[in-house]
Short mmCIF file of C-alpha atoms in Angstrom, two decimals:
data_model
loop_
_atom_site.label_atom_id
_atom_site.label_comp_id
_atom_site.label_asym_id
_atom_site.label_seq_id
_atom_site.Cartn_x
_atom_site.Cartn_y
_atom_site.Cartn_z
CA MET A 154 27.85 69.58 -26.17
CA THR A 155 30.49 66.93 -24.36
CA TYR A 156 30.81 63.60 -25.61
CA CYS A 157 31.84 60.72 -23.71
CA ARG A 158 32.31 56.93 -23.79
CA ARG A 159 29.78 56.15 -20.94
CA LYS A 160 27.17 53.29 -22.24
CA ARG A 161 25.91 53.21 -18.92
CA ILE A 162 24.96 55.78 -16.06
CA ALA A 163 25.65 53.38 -12.99
CA ASP A 164 28.21 50.75 -13.27
CA LYS A 165 26.03 47.76 -11.01
CA VAL A 166 22.37 48.58 -10.63
CA MET A 167 20.54 47.19 -7.45
CA ASP A 168 18.10 44.08 -7.51
CA GLU A 169 14.62 44.74 -6.40
CA ASP A 170 15.66 43.02 -2.88
CA GLU A 171 18.67 45.50 -2.16
CA ILE A 172 16.10 48.52 -3.27
CA LYS A 173 13.40 47.26 -0.72
CA GLU A 174 15.82 46.51 2.43
CA GLU A 175 17.58 50.20 1.68
CA SER A 176 17.03 52.60 4.17
CA CYS A 177 18.03 56.57 3.38
CA THR A 178 17.49 59.39 5.88
CA LEU A 179 16.94 63.13 4.30
CA LEU A 180 20.47 63.69 5.29
CA GLU A 181 21.76 60.88 3.52
CA LEU A 182 19.96 61.32 0.39
CA ALA A 183 21.22 64.84 0.23
CA THR A 184 24.87 63.73 1.21
CA GLN A 185 24.74 61.24 -1.82
CA THR A 186 23.24 63.57 -4.50
CA MET A 187 24.82 66.79 -3.80
CA ASP A 188 25.00 67.42 -7.67
CA ILE A 189 23.27 66.45 -10.81
CA ASP A 190 25.63 63.86 -12.01
CA SER A 191 25.78 62.05 -8.29
CA ALA A 192 22.00 62.49 -8.45
CA ILE A 193 21.75 60.81 -11.79
CA GLU A 194 23.96 58.16 -11.03
CA TRP A 195 22.31 57.41 -7.79
CA MET A 196 18.61 56.99 -9.34
CA ALA A 197 19.65 54.85 -12.44
CA LYS A 198 21.65 52.38 -9.45
CA ARG A 199 18.21 52.33 -7.91
CA ARG A 200 16.20 51.70 -11.27
CA LEU A 201 14.31 55.16 -11.29
CA LEU A 202 16.16 55.88 -14.50
CA SER A 203 17.09 54.00 -17.50
CA ASN A 204 20.61 52.72 -16.73
CA SER A 205 21.44 52.31 -20.79
CA VAL A 206 19.47 52.95 -23.75
CA ASN A 207 19.63 51.53 -27.31
CA CYS A 208 19.30 53.87 -30.44
CA GLY A 209 15.82 53.82 -32.01
CA THR A 210 17.17 53.45 -35.41
CA CYS A 211 20.27 50.85 -35.22
CA GLY A 212 19.64 49.13 -31.83
CA GLU A 213 23.14 50.05 -30.88
CA PRO A 214 23.64 51.31 -27.28
CA CYS A 215 23.48 55.04 -27.01
CA THR A 216 26.14 57.23 -25.54
CA LEU A 217 25.22 59.63 -22.44
CA ILE A 218 26.59 63.31 -23.48
CA THR A 219 26.43 66.55 -21.39
CA LEU A 220 24.31 69.18 -22.66
CA THR A 221 24.38 72.21 -20.08
CA LYS A 222 21.22 73.86 -21.81
CA LYS A 223 19.18 70.75 -20.80
CA LEU A 224 17.49 70.49 -17.59
CA ASP A 225 19.04 67.64 -16.42
CA LYS A 226 22.52 68.29 -18.26
CA LYS A 227 22.44 64.97 -19.80
CA ILE A 228 20.80 63.23 -22.72
CA TRP A 229 21.41 59.60 -24.59
CA ASN A 230 22.45 60.23 -28.00
CA CYS A 231 23.42 58.10 -30.94
CA ARG A 232 25.85 60.12 -33.43
CA ARG A 233 25.63 57.57 -35.98
CA HIS A 234 21.87 58.52 -36.69
CA ASN A 235 21.26 61.39 -34.63
CA PHE A 236 19.17 59.71 -32.29
CA THR A 237 18.90 61.45 -29.00
CA GLN A 238 16.66 60.62 -25.89
CA SER A 239 15.97 62.37 -22.16
CA ILE A 240 17.43 60.36 -19.68
CA ARG A 241 13.34 60.78 -18.26
CA LYS A 242 12.37 58.97 -20.82
CA GLY A 243 10.03 56.11 -19.65
CA SER A 244 10.22 57.26 -15.85
CA PHE A 245 8.18 58.37 -13.15
CA PHE A 246 10.00 61.59 -13.64
CA GLU A 247 9.45 62.28 -17.72
CA ARG A 248 6.80 64.75 -17.47
CA SER A 249 7.91 67.04 -14.71
CA ARG A 250 9.88 70.08 -14.94
CA MET A 251 11.71 70.25 -11.56
CA SER A 252 15.28 69.19 -11.33
CA LEU A 253 15.87 65.63 -10.54
CA LEU A 254 17.35 66.55 -7.28
CA ASP A 255 14.59 68.51 -5.87
CA LEU A 256 12.04 65.53 -6.83
CA LEU A 257 14.02 63.22 -4.76
CA LEU A 258 13.70 65.42 -2.07
CA LEU A 259 10.38 66.31 -2.32
CA ILE A 260 9.66 62.32 -2.23
CA ASN A 261 11.68 61.98 0.73
CA MET A 262 9.82 64.79 2.36
CA TRP A 263 6.50 63.53 1.65
CA VAL A 264 7.42 59.89 3.00
CA GLU A 265 8.77 60.94 6.29
CA ASP A 266 5.35 63.29 6.48
CA TYR A 267 6.88 66.89 5.92
CA GLN A 268 4.03 69.38 5.58
CA GLN A 269 3.31 70.87 2.34
CA LYS A 270 4.63 74.18 3.68
CA GLU A 271 7.80 73.10 4.78
CA MET A 272 8.43 71.59 1.55
CA MET A 273 7.25 74.56 -0.23
CA GLU A 274 9.93 76.47 2.01
CA GLN A 275 12.86 74.10 1.74
CA LEU A 276 12.92 73.12 -1.85
CA HIS A 277 11.41 76.94 -3.24
CA VAL A 278 8.79 75.27 -4.98
CA ASN A 279 5.26 77.00 -5.58
CA LYS A 280 2.49 75.20 -3.76
CA ASN A 281 0.35 74.16 -6.93
CA THR A 282 3.53 72.04 -7.39
CA ILE A 283 3.75 70.53 -4.52
CA VAL A 284 -0.02 69.71 -4.02
CA ASP A 285 0.10 67.94 -7.28
CA TRP A 286 3.01 66.06 -6.72
CA CYS A 287 1.38 64.92 -3.12
CA ASN A 288 -1.64 64.07 -4.81
CA PHE A 289 0.29 62.26 -7.81
CA LEU A 290 2.16 60.01 -4.77
CA ARG A 291 -1.27 59.23 -3.14
CA GLU A 292 -2.33 57.71 -6.49
CA VAL A 293 0.85 55.55 -7.06
CA VAL A 294 -0.03 54.24 -3.36
CA GLU A 295 -3.60 53.61 -4.01
CA TRP A 296 -2.65 51.61 -7.23
CA ASP A 297 0.28 49.81 -5.14
CA LEU A 298 -2.27 48.65 -2.47
CA GLN A 299 -4.67 47.32 -5.28
CA LYS A 300 -2.09 45.53 -6.65
CA SER A 301 -1.00 43.83 -3.62
CA PRO A 302 -4.16 43.61 -1.34
CA THR A 303 -3.62 42.68 2.24
CA VAL A 304 -5.23 39.43 4.09
CA LEU A 305 -5.36 39.04 7.76
CA GLY A 306 -5.70 36.30 9.98
CA GLY A 307 -6.32 32.50 9.59
CA VAL A 308 -4.75 29.94 11.63
CA GLY A 309 -0.91 30.18 12.27
CA GLU A 310 1.52 26.75 12.15
CA ASP A 311 0.89 25.76 15.65
CA GLY A 312 -2.91 25.53 15.09
CA THR A 313 -3.71 28.31 16.70
CA PRO A 314 -6.21 30.97 15.24
CA ILE A 315 -4.74 34.24 14.32
CA VAL A 316 -6.34 37.00 16.44
CA VAL A 317 -7.78 39.87 14.42
CA GLU A 318 -9.28 43.06 15.82
CA LEU A 319 -11.98 44.81 13.96
CA GLY A 320 -13.35 48.44 14.67
CA GLU A 321 -14.99 51.20 13.33
CA SER A 322 -14.36 54.70 13.96
CA LYS A 323 -15.50 58.45 12.87
CA PHE A 324 -13.08 60.72 11.30
CA LEU A 325 -13.07 64.61 10.97
CA ASN A 326 -16.49 65.30 12.39
CA SER A 327 -16.11 68.55 13.60
CA ARG A 328 -17.57 72.31 13.24
CA TYR A 329 -16.22 74.46 10.71
CA HIS A 330 -14.83 78.08 11.90
CA LYS A 331 -18.23 79.42 11.04
CA GLY A 332 -19.90 76.88 13.16
CA GLN A 333 -21.39 74.58 10.80
CA TRP A 334 -21.43 70.90 11.56
CA ARG A 335 -19.04 68.45 9.55
CA ALA A 336 -20.59 65.24 9.49
CA GLY A 337 -17.15 63.16 9.04
CA HIS A 338 -16.67 59.97 7.62
CA TRP A 339 -17.57 56.33 9.06
CA VAL A 340 -13.99 53.77 8.65
CA PHE A 341 -13.94 50.55 9.14
CA GLY A 342 -10.94 48.82 10.13
CA ALA A 343 -9.38 45.47 10.91
CA ILE A 344 -5.79 44.82 12.43
CA GLU A 345 -3.66 41.40 12.58
CA ARG A 346 -2.46 41.80 16.24
CA ARG A 347 0.55 38.89 15.69
CA SER A 348 2.01 41.30 12.72
CA GLY A 349 0.32 44.56 12.54
CA LYS A 350 -1.04 44.17 9.28
CA CYS A 351 -3.81 46.46 8.84
CA CYS A 352 -7.05 47.09 6.46
CA MET A 353 -9.27 50.43 6.57
CA VAL A 354 -11.72 51.16 4.15
CA GLU A 355 -14.23 54.64 4.18
CA VAL A 356 -17.94 52.96 4.68
CA PRO A 357 -21.54 54.78 3.84
CA ASN A 358 -22.70 52.55 6.64
CA ARG A 359 -22.36 49.87 9.09
CA LYS A 360 -25.05 47.72 7.74
CA GLN A 361 -24.72 43.79 7.36
CA GLN A 362 -24.86 44.32 3.65
CA THR A 363 -21.55 46.48 3.38
CA LEU A 364 -19.63 45.05 6.05
CA GLU A 365 -19.93 41.25 5.21
CA PRO A 366 -18.44 41.61 1.68
CA ILE A 367 -15.62 43.37 3.31
CA ILE A 368 -15.04 40.87 6.59
CA ARG A 369 -15.07 38.02 3.68
CA GLN A 370 -12.39 39.94 1.66
CA TRP A 371 -10.16 41.13 4.40
CA ILE A 372 -10.22 38.22 6.93
CA LEU A 373 -9.02 34.18 6.44
CA PRO A 374 -11.43 31.59 7.64
CA GLY A 375 -10.06 30.29 11.19
CA SER A 376 -9.28 33.52 12.61
CA ARG A 377 -10.05 34.73 16.04
CA ILE A 378 -11.90 38.27 15.38
CA ILE A 379 -12.11 40.38 18.57
CA ALA A 380 -14.44 43.52 17.73
CA ASP A 381 -16.15 46.37 19.35
CA ALA A 382 -19.52 44.88 20.45
CA TRP A 383 -21.68 47.43 18.97
CA VAL A 384 -24.90 45.74 17.16
CA SER A 385 -23.14 45.66 13.24
CA PHE A 386 -21.27 42.60 14.70
CA ASP A 387 -24.22 40.31 15.05
CA LEU A 388 -23.48 39.59 11.56
CA LEU A 389 -20.45 37.74 12.50
CA LYS A 390 -22.96 35.12 13.70
CA ASP A 391 -24.92 35.50 10.49
CA ILE A 392 -22.08 35.03 7.84
CA ASP A 393 -20.77 31.62 9.12
CA PHE A 394 -19.94 30.76 12.68
CA ARG A 395 -17.88 27.91 11.45
CA LEU A 396 -15.45 30.23 9.58
CA TYR A 397 -14.83 32.91 12.48
CA SER A 398 -14.24 32.49 16.44
CA ASN A 399 -14.98 36.01 17.97
CA ASP A 400 -15.50 37.86 21.26
CA SER A 401 -16.57 41.24 22.03
CA VAL A 402 -15.27 44.19 23.83
CA VAL A 403 -18.05 47.06 25.03
CA HIS A 404 -15.98 50.30 23.80
CA GLU A 405 -18.09 52.50 25.93
CA ARG A 406 -17.12 51.09 29.20
CA ASP A 407 -13.52 49.75 28.57
CA ILE A 408 -11.31 48.31 25.75
CA VAL A 409 -9.99 45.42 27.46
CA ASN A 410 -12.56 42.50 28.90
CA GLN A 411 -12.41 42.16 32.26
CA ASN A 412 -12.82 38.69 32.10
CA ASP A 413 -10.18 37.83 29.49
CA PRO A 414 -7.44 40.11 29.53
CA ASN A 415 -6.63 39.00 25.86
CA VAL A 416 -9.39 40.13 24.80
CA HIS A 417 -9.36 43.74 24.23
CA ALA A 418 -9.26 46.35 21.55
CA GLN A 419 -6.00 48.49 22.21
CA ILE A 420 -4.20 47.85 18.79
CA ILE A 421 -7.03 48.97 16.84
CA GLU A 422 -7.88 51.79 19.25
CA ASN A 423 -4.22 53.13 18.93
CA THR A 424 -4.35 52.95 15.24
CA TRP A 425 -7.30 55.01 15.04
CA MET A 426 -5.86 57.30 17.29
CA ARG A 427 -2.66 57.78 15.13
CA ALA A 428 -4.77 57.54 11.96
CA LYS A 429 -6.84 60.56 13.01
CA ARG A 430 -3.84 62.61 14.36
CA LYS A 431 -2.13 62.37 10.84
CA LEU A 432 -5.17 62.99 8.52
CA LYS A 433 -6.35 66.27 10.93
CA LYS A 434 -2.89 67.41 10.55
CA GLN A 435 -2.56 66.81 6.56
CA CYS A 436 -6.33 66.65 5.42
CA GLY A 437 -7.24 69.92 7.00
CA THR A 438 -10.88 70.24 5.72
CA SER A 439 -10.61 68.44 2.19
CA ASP A 440 -13.37 66.05 2.37
CA ALA A 441 -13.08 64.81 -1.00
CA LEU A 442 -9.30 63.69 -0.67
CA PHE A 443 -10.27 61.84 2.45
CA SER A 444 -10.09 58.34 1.25
CA SER A 445 -6.40 59.03 -0.56
CA TYR A 446 -5.13 60.14 2.78
CA LEU A 447 -6.24 57.21 4.44
CA HIS A 448 -4.64 55.13 1.76
CA GLU A 449 -1.62 57.03 2.15
CA PHE A 450 -1.47 55.97 6.05
CA LEU A 451 -2.29 52.65 5.61
CA TRP A 452 0.83 52.34 2.66
CA LYS A 453 3.28 54.18 4.99
CA ASN A 454 2.10 51.97 8.07
CA LYS A 455 2.60 48.78 6.12
CA PRO A 456 4.62 46.14 7.95
CA PHE A 457 8.12 45.73 6.51
CA ILE A 458 10.36 42.48 6.52
CA LEU A 459 13.88 42.56 7.09
CA THR A 460 16.28 39.59 6.95
CA ARG A 461 19.21 38.52 9.11
CA ILE A 462 22.16 37.96 6.66
CA HIS A 463 23.59 34.89 8.75
CA THR A 464 20.53 33.09 9.98
CA GLY A 465 18.15 33.82 7.07
CA GLU A 466 15.31 34.33 9.85
CA LYS A 467 12.89 37.00 8.52
CA LEU A 468 12.19 39.61 10.93
CA TYR A 469 8.53 41.24 10.56
CA HIS A 470 8.59 44.90 11.71
CA CYS A 471 5.47 46.67 12.49
CA ASP A 472 5.40 50.62 12.67
CA ILE A 473 1.91 50.61 14.61
CA CYS A 474 3.31 48.22 17.62
CA ASP A 475 6.53 49.33 17.18
CA LYS A 476 7.54 45.80 17.54
CA THR A 477 9.81 43.06 15.64
CA TYR A 478 8.69 39.58 15.06
CA VAL A 479 10.54 36.46 13.81
CA THR A 480 8.33 34.59 11.42
CA ASN A 481 9.66 31.32 9.25
CA GLY A 482 9.06 31.05 5.79
CA SER A 483 9.79 33.20 2.84
#
């Protein structure tokens, strides 16, 4: 056991905005966390671990000590009252037996859409551990989406309706290798053309009583809705014609209205294509996990805001459209 006088892990802790604006590749992460000490400091600086801990008995700051027999080689300690606490206490990693270095790399690989087989090979971790962590990360994603629900459309500052494309598509409908038919999953989706903000949800059917509450929940009044011209979108007129203006595209013929090139469903169609490619690659034959994989796709493709430091302008980047828009307001 080695004592030192450190009461804090990192000299400076990043604030929430700094953490959100930071980007880091797998190579950069590996370079910055080459040993356990640098990994612990990197995590504390970004609020993934507590940067300091007070003694549960006297309330005074504990000291960070080295204990080589412990998994992370470091624990918090108050010598006066024989109080000790794991540096993982209260963190996302508290119950895991994986090393912090491997956990950081695993999470980064999951964000970058590495295959589970690649994670196993790179980290030398068994399949069950990788599967459990990927499921755990999707649970966190689902919680975050529920905490901050997305709303689309409305009226822009210039008074014009914001365009929202609506559509539906069937996922994972195919035959098993033994020739048995797989029913697949109907998904209803909407994407805001201006920003790329997107919503998707699995639906049991395409009836009015199923879709009407979803449209009311997702899409703000004043929006211009462009939708596939399938029969269920007659319900837009039934909701309240004053709330939305709408146009339709006959998907079977073309995804662009020949009479008005602005009336098209190209963005939602592109989104379906990307989502299906990802889910087919990751989800395989797991129907039970379909919704969680869909939520993972939505979370990873959420547009994010960058700030120009000198001008204060907000740059709104959409991975789906691969475009950056200048927005006003905070």
